[in-house]
Amino acid sequence: MSAPAVTASPRTHEDKLNRLAEVAVRVGLGLQAGQELLMTASLDALPLARRITEQAYRAGASLVTTLFSDDEATLMRYHFAPDESFDRAANWLYDGMAAAFKSGAARLAIAGGNPALLANEDPAKVSRANRAVSQAYRPALELITRHSINWTIVASATPAWAASVFPNDAPDAALAKLWDAIFETTRIDGDDPVAAWKAHDAGLHKRAERLNEKRYAALQYRGPGTDFRLGLADDHLWLGGGTTAGNGLYCIPNMPTEEVFTTPHKDRADGTVTATKPLSHQGTMIEGIQVRFENGRIVEARASRGQEVLQKLIDTDEGARHLGEVALVPHSSPIAASGMIFLNTLFDENAASHIALGQSYCSCLRDGDKLTPEQLAAKGANDSLIHVDWMIGSGNLDIDGITATDVAEPLMRQGEWV
Ligand code: ZN
Ligand code: ZN
């Protein structure tokens, strides 16, 4: 039993929204006075986008520009546009984003779209549209994945997302529950969110340092449906929490973040891996993924739902069949402990150990930002238009670190750090 609190009245939703915006701008983005900010958001995330705009100007932003998207408009394209529409992307817009980053703008994305928006649309059209955007976005995305600029992603609850996560609740109740979950897992609820984030960030750095001292050559995974050995890239670096971007500004790219992650060797994955959570990818759902690797390449891929989407995804290019990221997350992370499946990668990837198909982060290699594409490939870094995380961790997963002399050391048991 606990005594009733005699403190001030509980914080209102507006207070929490403001705190989330402040933490996103000051801790996540590390926005510098005088810096421009380029934000992307869905119209459904307008209240948070406005709070972030206010906080960015209070932090000294010289100009905040937000690109809004609209789910209804996206669907209209699938329903009414001519076929050739699906090979097009707004190249001028993505070129403009790259130009903004090159001239010093910071990047903030608000996540929270409808996880099933495109679930009933033609997978071939979805895949063509994604491919066109990936190609157009590539120059801008490279500045992000290379950490040339400070960037972060935060989430806003939206009615459609809340309805997917809490299908049995009334719309208002579902939205309130999703906001609560976001505030809690994004560490906004405590008395001093900024201090809480600094402590959490330091913990992730310490974990990454320990793994870097070990210099494992590979990881061995064992769990239900999973028997998998994954080689790590030569000169790989484990990262976690915040990072100093090429422009010298310190940012924490994902809020929440619970992972330590590095670059696997693109040609050194062997065995079978089974997903432990459904994957919501660009408005489509893929469930029950099971994949077999040989010499780093997917040679067999199955899904109990969304098989065609999965197939199209790994057919994007050769790099889409190889891995670009490996991340470790304890099963007791606050997001896993919530027991929720968020149907959103920002949250679900921080609830479980995961691997990602496609593009690797060169920041996860020693001096990676100074290497040419050929040098990166020689070390085992993967190259692709896609980067898709999928969750393989659970309370039943054991992971060993394999040393350079082929000795196995227990790293995680039953999903927890040893
Ligand atoms: Zn990750
Ligand atoms: Zn990832």
Short mmCIF file of C-alpha atoms and ligand atoms in Angstrom, two decimals:
data_model
loop_
_atom_site.label_atom_id
_atom_site.label_comp_id
_atom_site.label_asym_id
_atom_site.label_seq_id
_atom_site.Cartn_x
_atom_site.Cartn_y
_atom_site.Cartn_z
CA MET A 1 0.00 0.00 0.00
CA SER A 2 1.21 3.52 -0.68
CA ALA A 3 0.09 6.77 0.92
CA PRO A 4 -1.85 9.21 -1.24
CA ALA A 5 0.45 11.78 -2.79
CA VAL A 6 0.24 15.32 -1.49
CA THR A 7 2.08 16.79 -4.45
CA ALA A 8 0.66 19.19 -7.01
CA SER A 9 -2.02 18.00 -9.41
CA PRO A 10 -0.87 15.49 -12.03
CA ARG A 11 0.52 16.84 -15.27
CA THR A 12 -1.93 17.51 -18.04
CA HIS A 13 -1.63 16.03 -21.50
CA GLU A 14 -0.51 19.44 -22.77
CA ASP A 15 2.31 19.53 -20.18
CA LYS A 16 3.51 16.12 -21.28
CA LEU A 17 3.33 17.05 -24.95
CA ASN A 18 5.47 20.10 -24.20
CA ARG A 19 8.00 18.03 -22.29
CA LEU A 20 8.20 15.50 -25.12
CA ALA A 21 8.77 18.34 -27.58
CA GLU A 22 11.42 19.90 -25.37
CA VAL A 23 13.27 16.62 -24.87
CA ALA A 24 13.08 15.90 -28.61
CA VAL A 25 14.60 19.27 -29.50
CA ARG A 26 17.17 19.65 -26.73
CA VAL A 27 18.25 16.06 -26.07
CA GLY A 28 17.22 14.09 -29.18
CA LEU A 29 18.17 16.64 -31.79
CA GLY A 30 20.67 18.74 -29.84
CA LEU A 31 19.50 21.65 -31.97
CA GLN A 32 21.99 24.51 -32.06
CA ALA A 33 20.95 28.14 -31.85
CA GLY A 34 20.89 29.56 -35.37
CA GLN A 35 20.35 26.13 -36.96
CA GLU A 36 17.51 25.41 -39.40
CA LEU A 37 15.18 22.50 -38.72
CA LEU A 38 13.48 20.35 -41.35
CA MET A 39 10.64 18.28 -39.87
CA THR A 40 8.34 15.67 -41.43
CA ALA A 41 5.01 14.80 -39.85
CA SER A 42 1.59 13.40 -40.64
CA LEU A 43 -1.34 15.82 -40.39
CA ASP A 44 -2.55 13.61 -37.54
CA ALA A 45 0.57 14.59 -35.60
CA LEU A 46 -0.11 18.33 -35.89
CA PRO A 47 -0.37 19.03 -32.11
CA LEU A 48 3.10 17.57 -31.43
CA ALA A 49 4.54 19.17 -34.58
CA ARG A 50 3.40 22.57 -33.28
CA ARG A 51 4.89 22.01 -29.83
CA ILE A 52 8.19 20.95 -31.43
CA THR A 53 8.12 24.05 -33.65
CA GLU A 54 7.69 26.22 -30.55
CA GLN A 55 10.48 24.45 -28.65
CA ALA A 56 12.80 24.68 -31.66
CA TYR A 57 12.33 28.45 -31.92
CA ARG A 58 12.79 28.77 -28.14
CA ALA A 59 16.08 26.86 -28.57
CA GLY A 60 17.15 29.42 -31.19
CA ALA A 61 16.16 27.74 -34.46
CA SER A 62 16.58 30.19 -37.35
CA LEU A 63 13.81 28.56 -39.40
CA VAL A 64 11.53 25.56 -38.91
CA THR A 65 10.04 23.98 -42.06
CA THR A 66 7.60 21.09 -41.77
CA LEU A 67 6.58 18.78 -44.62
CA PHE A 68 3.18 17.33 -43.78
CA SER A 69 1.77 14.13 -45.25
CA ASP A 70 -1.83 12.99 -45.34
CA ASP A 71 -2.96 9.34 -45.20
CA GLU A 72 -6.15 10.05 -47.18
CA ALA A 73 -4.16 11.63 -50.00
CA THR A 74 -1.79 8.64 -50.04
CA LEU A 75 -4.75 6.27 -50.46
CA MET A 76 -6.25 8.39 -53.25
CA ARG A 77 -3.13 7.79 -55.28
CA TYR A 78 -3.60 4.00 -54.94
CA HIS A 79 -7.26 4.25 -55.86
CA PHE A 80 -7.28 6.80 -58.66
CA ALA A 81 -3.78 7.47 -60.06
CA PRO A 82 -2.67 6.06 -63.43
CA ASP A 83 -0.34 3.07 -63.34
CA GLU A 84 2.77 5.09 -64.26
CA SER A 85 2.31 7.12 -61.05
CA PHE A 86 3.88 4.29 -59.03
CA ASP A 87 7.32 4.68 -60.59
CA ARG A 88 7.42 8.37 -59.73
CA ALA A 89 8.67 10.24 -56.70
CA ALA A 90 8.94 13.96 -55.95
CA ASN A 91 12.65 14.05 -56.81
CA TRP A 92 12.77 17.85 -56.51
CA LEU A 93 11.52 17.56 -52.91
CA TYR A 94 14.11 14.98 -51.87
CA ASP A 95 16.85 16.95 -53.66
CA GLY A 96 15.67 19.93 -51.63
CA MET A 97 15.93 17.95 -48.41
CA ALA A 98 19.49 16.92 -49.26
CA ALA A 99 20.28 20.58 -50.05
CA ALA A 100 18.83 21.65 -46.69
CA PHE A 101 21.00 19.13 -44.82
CA LYS A 102 24.10 20.16 -46.78
CA SER A 103 23.46 23.77 -45.82
CA GLY A 104 23.29 22.84 -42.14
CA ALA A 105 19.67 21.98 -41.34
CA ALA A 106 18.86 19.43 -38.62
CA ARG A 107 16.30 16.69 -39.33
CA LEU A 108 13.40 15.62 -37.14
CA ALA A 109 10.86 12.99 -38.15
CA ILE A 110 7.63 12.42 -36.28
CA ALA A 111 6.67 8.74 -36.56
CA GLY A 112 3.19 7.40 -35.92
CA GLY A 113 1.52 6.54 -39.18
CA ASN A 114 -1.26 4.02 -39.67
CA PRO A 115 0.60 0.67 -39.59
CA ALA A 116 -1.97 -0.92 -41.91
CA LEU A 117 -2.59 2.01 -44.27
CA LEU A 118 -1.58 0.10 -47.41
CA ALA A 119 -2.47 -3.40 -46.20
CA ASN A 120 -5.20 -3.78 -48.83
CA GLU A 121 -3.35 -2.14 -51.71
CA ASP A 122 -1.58 -3.95 -54.54
CA PRO A 123 1.84 -5.10 -53.17
CA ALA A 124 3.40 -4.53 -56.59
CA LYS A 125 2.33 -0.88 -56.59
CA VAL A 126 3.45 -0.42 -52.97
CA SER A 127 6.82 -1.87 -53.81
CA ARG A 128 7.26 0.28 -56.94
CA ALA A 129 6.30 3.44 -55.04
CA ASN A 130 8.69 2.58 -52.19
CA ARG A 131 11.49 1.90 -54.65
CA ALA A 132 10.96 5.25 -56.41
CA VAL A 133 11.02 7.10 -53.07
CA SER A 134 14.08 5.16 -51.87
CA GLN A 135 15.98 6.16 -55.01
CA ALA A 136 14.92 9.80 -54.81
CA TYR A 137 15.60 9.99 -51.07
CA ARG A 138 18.99 8.29 -51.23
CA PRO A 139 21.25 11.41 -51.31
CA ALA A 140 19.38 12.91 -48.34
CA LEU A 141 19.26 9.59 -46.47
CA GLU A 142 23.00 9.11 -46.93
CA LEU A 143 23.66 12.33 -44.99
CA ILE A 144 21.49 10.88 -42.23
CA THR A 145 22.91 7.34 -42.17
CA ARG A 146 26.44 8.77 -42.34
CA HIS A 147 25.50 10.98 -39.36
CA SER A 148 26.73 14.05 -41.23
CA ILE A 149 23.96 16.01 -39.52
CA ASN A 150 22.15 15.88 -36.18
CA TRP A 151 18.80 14.10 -36.45
CA THR A 152 16.17 12.32 -34.40
CA ILE A 153 12.85 10.47 -34.63
CA VAL A 154 10.07 10.80 -32.05
CA ALA A 155 6.52 9.48 -32.13
CA SER A 156 3.08 11.00 -31.91
CA ALA A 157 0.04 8.90 -31.14
CA THR A 158 -2.49 9.11 -33.99
CA PRO A 159 -6.07 7.80 -34.15
CA ALA A 160 -5.35 5.16 -36.82
CA TRP A 161 -2.21 3.89 -35.10
CA ALA A 162 -4.02 3.74 -31.74
CA ALA A 163 -6.89 1.78 -33.31
CA SER A 164 -4.42 -0.78 -34.69
CA VAL A 165 -2.69 -1.23 -31.33
CA PHE A 166 -5.89 -1.22 -29.21
CA PRO A 167 -8.60 -2.56 -31.54
CA ASN A 168 -11.00 -3.30 -28.67
CA ASP A 169 -11.03 0.20 -27.17
CA ALA A 170 -13.15 3.22 -28.07
CA PRO A 171 -11.17 5.71 -30.24
CA ASP A 172 -10.57 8.24 -27.44
CA ALA A 173 -9.52 5.56 -24.93
CA ALA A 174 -7.20 3.93 -27.46
CA LEU A 175 -5.53 7.27 -28.26
CA ALA A 176 -5.07 8.07 -24.55
CA LYS A 177 -3.56 4.64 -23.89
CA LEU A 178 -1.11 4.98 -26.77
CA TRP A 179 -0.03 8.44 -25.59
CA ASP A 180 0.54 7.04 -22.08
CA ALA A 181 2.71 4.28 -23.53
CA ILE A 182 4.70 6.80 -25.60
CA PHE A 183 5.26 9.13 -22.63
CA GLU A 184 6.35 6.26 -20.43
CA THR A 185 8.72 4.53 -22.86
CA THR A 186 10.14 7.87 -23.99
CA ARG A 187 10.99 8.64 -20.34
CA ILE A 188 8.83 11.76 -20.20
CA ASP A 189 6.90 10.79 -17.06
CA GLY A 190 9.59 11.35 -14.41
CA ASP A 191 10.44 14.59 -12.63
CA ASP A 192 13.44 15.40 -14.80
CA PRO A 193 13.24 13.82 -18.28
CA VAL A 194 16.43 15.52 -19.46
CA ALA A 195 18.45 14.04 -16.56
CA ALA A 196 16.76 10.65 -17.06
CA TRP A 197 17.83 10.66 -20.72
CA LYS A 198 21.42 11.62 -19.88
CA ALA A 199 21.69 8.71 -17.41
CA HIS A 200 20.10 6.26 -19.85
CA ASP A 201 22.42 7.46 -22.64
CA ALA A 202 25.47 6.91 -20.44
CA GLY A 203 24.30 3.34 -19.69
CA LEU A 204 23.99 2.50 -23.38
CA HIS A 205 27.46 3.90 -24.07
CA LYS A 206 28.95 1.76 -21.32
CA ARG A 207 27.31 -1.38 -22.74
CA ALA A 208 28.65 -0.59 -26.24
CA GLU A 209 32.16 0.03 -24.84
CA ARG A 210 32.20 -3.38 -23.17
CA LEU A 211 31.25 -5.08 -26.43
CA ASN A 212 33.90 -3.08 -28.30
CA GLU A 213 36.56 -4.33 -25.85
CA LYS A 214 35.51 -7.93 -26.62
CA ARG A 215 36.02 -7.64 -30.41
CA TYR A 216 33.80 -10.63 -31.12
CA ALA A 217 34.14 -12.16 -34.58
CA ALA A 218 30.57 -13.46 -34.64
CA LEU A 219 27.38 -13.98 -32.66
CA GLN A 220 25.60 -17.32 -32.29
CA TYR A 221 21.79 -17.25 -31.73
CA ARG A 222 19.67 -20.10 -30.38
CA GLY A 223 15.94 -19.99 -29.70
CA PRO A 224 12.64 -21.40 -30.95
CA GLY A 225 12.93 -21.54 -34.75
CA THR A 226 16.31 -19.82 -34.64
CA ASP A 227 19.76 -21.39 -35.05
CA PHE A 228 21.90 -18.74 -36.61
CA ARG A 229 25.52 -17.59 -36.75
CA LEU A 230 26.22 -14.01 -37.74
CA GLY A 231 29.74 -12.74 -38.47
CA LEU A 232 30.54 -9.13 -37.55
CA ALA A 233 32.18 -6.72 -40.00
CA ASP A 234 35.95 -6.17 -39.77
CA ASP A 235 36.64 -3.09 -37.63
CA HIS A 236 32.99 -3.02 -36.50
CA LEU A 237 32.05 -0.61 -33.73
CA TRP A 238 29.16 -1.14 -31.33
CA LEU A 239 27.15 2.03 -30.78
CA GLY A 240 24.30 2.87 -28.46
CA GLY A 241 22.49 6.03 -27.42
CA GLY A 242 23.72 9.34 -28.71
CA THR A 243 26.43 10.16 -31.18
CA THR A 244 28.37 13.24 -32.27
CA ALA A 245 27.35 13.99 -35.85
CA GLY A 246 29.74 15.13 -38.56
CA ASN A 247 28.61 18.72 -37.94
CA GLY A 248 29.91 18.41 -34.36
CA LEU A 249 26.48 18.35 -32.69
CA TYR A 250 25.52 15.60 -30.25
CA CYS A 251 22.18 13.92 -30.96
CA ILE A 252 20.22 10.84 -29.89
CA PRO A 253 18.76 9.59 -33.19
CA ASN A 254 15.84 7.54 -31.82
CA MET A 255 13.48 8.30 -28.93
CA PRO A 256 12.97 5.80 -27.43
CA THR A 257 16.21 3.87 -27.86
CA GLU A 258 17.27 0.78 -25.92
CA GLU A 259 19.58 -0.93 -28.42
CA VAL A 260 23.30 -1.35 -28.84
CA PHE A 261 24.01 -2.11 -32.46
CA THR A 262 26.74 -2.67 -35.01
CA THR A 263 27.43 -3.72 -38.60
CA PRO A 264 27.41 -7.43 -39.37
CA HIS A 265 29.53 -8.84 -42.21
CA LYS A 266 27.29 -8.93 -45.28
CA ASP A 267 28.70 -12.29 -46.43
CA ARG A 268 28.84 -14.05 -43.05
CA ALA A 269 25.36 -15.14 -41.93
CA ASP A 270 24.39 -18.79 -41.86
CA GLY A 271 21.37 -20.64 -40.52
CA THR A 272 17.71 -20.03 -39.84
CA VAL A 273 16.13 -17.03 -38.07
CA THR A 274 12.50 -16.70 -37.02
CA ALA A 275 10.88 -13.34 -36.25
CA THR A 276 9.32 -12.92 -32.81
CA LYS A 277 7.07 -9.97 -33.64
CA PRO A 278 5.03 -8.88 -36.65
CA LEU A 279 6.70 -6.32 -38.88
CA SER A 280 4.81 -3.25 -40.00
CA HIS A 281 6.59 -2.03 -43.10
CA GLN A 282 5.46 1.11 -44.99
CA GLY A 283 1.81 0.52 -44.18
CA THR A 284 1.87 -3.23 -44.80
CA MET A 285 2.07 -6.09 -42.29
CA ILE A 286 4.41 -9.07 -42.49
CA GLU A 287 3.95 -11.82 -39.89
CA GLY A 288 5.67 -15.09 -39.07
CA ILE A 289 8.87 -14.32 -40.98
CA GLN A 290 11.33 -17.22 -41.25
CA VAL A 291 14.48 -16.83 -43.28
CA ARG A 292 17.45 -19.05 -44.06
CA PHE A 293 20.87 -17.55 -44.81
CA GLU A 294 23.86 -19.05 -46.60
CA ASN A 295 27.10 -17.06 -46.76
CA GLY A 296 25.22 -13.93 -45.72
CA ARG A 297 22.55 -14.24 -48.40
CA ILE A 298 18.87 -15.09 -47.93
CA VAL A 299 18.27 -18.31 -49.83
CA GLU A 300 14.80 -19.03 -48.45
CA ALA A 301 12.16 -16.63 -47.06
CA ARG A 302 8.70 -17.38 -45.75
CA ALA A 303 5.99 -15.38 -43.97
CA SER A 304 2.65 -16.59 -42.64
CA ARG A 305 1.13 -13.25 -43.70
CA GLY A 306 2.45 -10.78 -46.26
CA GLN A 307 4.66 -13.33 -48.05
CA GLU A 308 4.40 -11.37 -51.30
CA VAL A 309 5.41 -8.11 -49.58
CA LEU A 310 8.39 -9.85 -47.99
CA GLN A 311 9.42 -11.35 -51.34
CA LYS A 312 9.21 -7.95 -53.07
CA LEU A 313 11.18 -6.39 -50.23
CA ILE A 314 14.12 -8.80 -50.53
CA ASP A 315 13.98 -8.50 -54.33
CA THR A 316 14.54 -4.70 -54.12
CA ASP A 317 18.25 -5.16 -54.90
CA GLU A 318 21.05 -7.61 -54.06
CA GLY A 319 21.79 -5.82 -50.78
CA ALA A 320 18.19 -6.35 -49.63
CA ARG A 321 19.03 -10.07 -49.26
CA HIS A 322 21.94 -9.33 -46.91
CA LEU A 323 22.09 -7.85 -43.41
CA GLY A 324 23.14 -4.30 -42.57
CA GLU A 325 22.57 -4.10 -38.82
CA VAL A 326 22.58 -6.30 -35.75
CA ALA A 327 21.19 -4.94 -32.47
CA LEU A 328 20.95 -6.31 -28.95
CA VAL A 329 18.12 -5.30 -26.61
CA PRO A 330 17.41 -6.98 -23.27
CA HIS A 331 14.00 -8.58 -22.89
CA SER A 332 13.46 -6.45 -19.75
CA SER A 333 13.65 -3.12 -21.65
CA PRO A 334 10.74 -0.83 -20.66
CA ILE A 335 9.13 -1.32 -24.06
CA ALA A 336 9.32 -5.12 -23.87
CA ALA A 337 8.11 -4.93 -20.26
CA SER A 338 5.03 -3.00 -21.40
CA GLY A 339 4.02 -6.21 -23.19
CA MET A 340 2.70 -4.12 -26.08
CA ILE A 341 3.28 -4.65 -29.74
CA PHE A 342 3.39 -1.12 -31.12
CA LEU A 343 3.32 -2.09 -34.82
CA ASN A 344 5.90 0.65 -35.25
CA THR A 345 9.59 -0.07 -35.75
CA LEU A 346 10.75 2.84 -33.58
CA PHE A 347 9.20 1.08 -30.58
CA ASP A 348 9.20 -2.60 -31.53
CA GLU A 349 12.89 -2.62 -32.51
CA ASN A 350 13.65 -1.28 -29.04
CA ALA A 351 11.70 -4.08 -27.40
CA ALA A 352 13.72 -6.95 -28.81
CA SER A 353 17.06 -7.90 -30.29
CA HIS A 354 16.84 -7.45 -34.03
CA ILE A 355 18.62 -7.57 -37.36
CA ALA A 356 18.05 -5.34 -40.38
CA LEU A 357 17.99 -6.22 -44.03
CA GLY A 358 19.74 -3.77 -46.31
CA GLN A 359 21.87 -0.66 -45.86
CA SER A 360 24.42 -0.62 -43.05
CA TYR A 361 25.52 2.38 -40.99
CA CYS A 362 29.12 3.33 -41.74
CA SER A 363 29.24 5.01 -38.31
CA CYS A 364 29.36 1.42 -36.97
CA LEU A 365 32.81 0.93 -38.53
CA ARG A 366 36.06 2.44 -37.30
CA ASP A 367 36.58 5.68 -39.31
CA GLY A 368 33.64 4.51 -41.46
CA ASP A 369 32.72 8.04 -42.54
CA LYS A 370 36.15 8.43 -44.20
CA LEU A 371 35.96 5.20 -46.24
CA THR A 372 34.98 4.91 -49.91
CA PRO A 373 32.08 2.61 -50.86
CA GLU A 374 34.64 0.01 -52.06
CA GLN A 375 36.55 0.15 -48.76
CA LEU A 376 33.29 -0.18 -46.81
CA ALA A 377 32.27 -3.23 -48.84
CA ALA A 378 35.68 -4.84 -48.30
CA LYS A 379 35.10 -4.65 -44.54
CA GLY A 380 31.70 -6.33 -44.93
CA ALA A 381 29.37 -3.31 -44.92
CA ASN A 382 26.19 -3.83 -46.94
CA ASP A 383 24.73 -1.50 -49.56
CA SER A 384 21.01 -1.32 -50.43
CA LEU A 385 18.10 1.00 -51.08
CA ILE A 386 16.30 -0.46 -48.05
CA HIS A 387 16.98 -0.72 -44.32
CA VAL A 388 14.29 -2.79 -42.60
CA ASP A 389 14.62 -3.90 -38.98
CA TRP A 390 12.91 -7.06 -37.85
CA MET A 391 12.65 -8.48 -34.40
CA ILE A 392 14.18 -11.83 -33.47
CA GLY A 393 14.64 -11.40 -29.70
CA SER A 394 12.47 -12.89 -26.95
CA GLY A 395 12.68 -14.28 -23.42
CA ASN A 396 13.68 -17.58 -25.05
CA LEU A 397 16.68 -16.38 -27.02
CA ASP A 398 20.28 -17.24 -26.06
CA ILE A 399 23.18 -15.42 -27.70
CA ASP A 400 26.89 -16.24 -27.50
CA GLY A 401 29.74 -14.00 -28.52
CA ILE A 402 32.29 -15.94 -30.62
CA THR A 403 35.88 -14.75 -30.16
CA ALA A 404 38.49 -14.53 -32.93
CA THR A 405 39.85 -17.90 -31.72
CA ASP A 406 36.36 -19.45 -32.00
CA VAL A 407 35.60 -19.59 -28.26
CA ALA A 408 31.90 -19.10 -27.35
CA GLU A 409 31.16 -16.73 -24.44
CA PRO A 410 27.59 -16.41 -23.10
CA LEU A 411 26.32 -12.91 -23.91
CA MET A 412 22.55 -13.17 -23.38
CA ARG A 413 20.56 -15.91 -21.69
CA GLN A 414 16.76 -16.06 -21.88
CA GLY A 415 16.85 -12.65 -23.50
CA GLU A 416 18.86 -10.95 -20.69
CA TRP A 417 22.48 -9.76 -20.53
CA VAL A 418 24.71 -12.30 -18.78
ZN ZN B 1 18.22 -1.03 -34.67
ZN ZN B 2 17.82 -0.33 -38.01
#
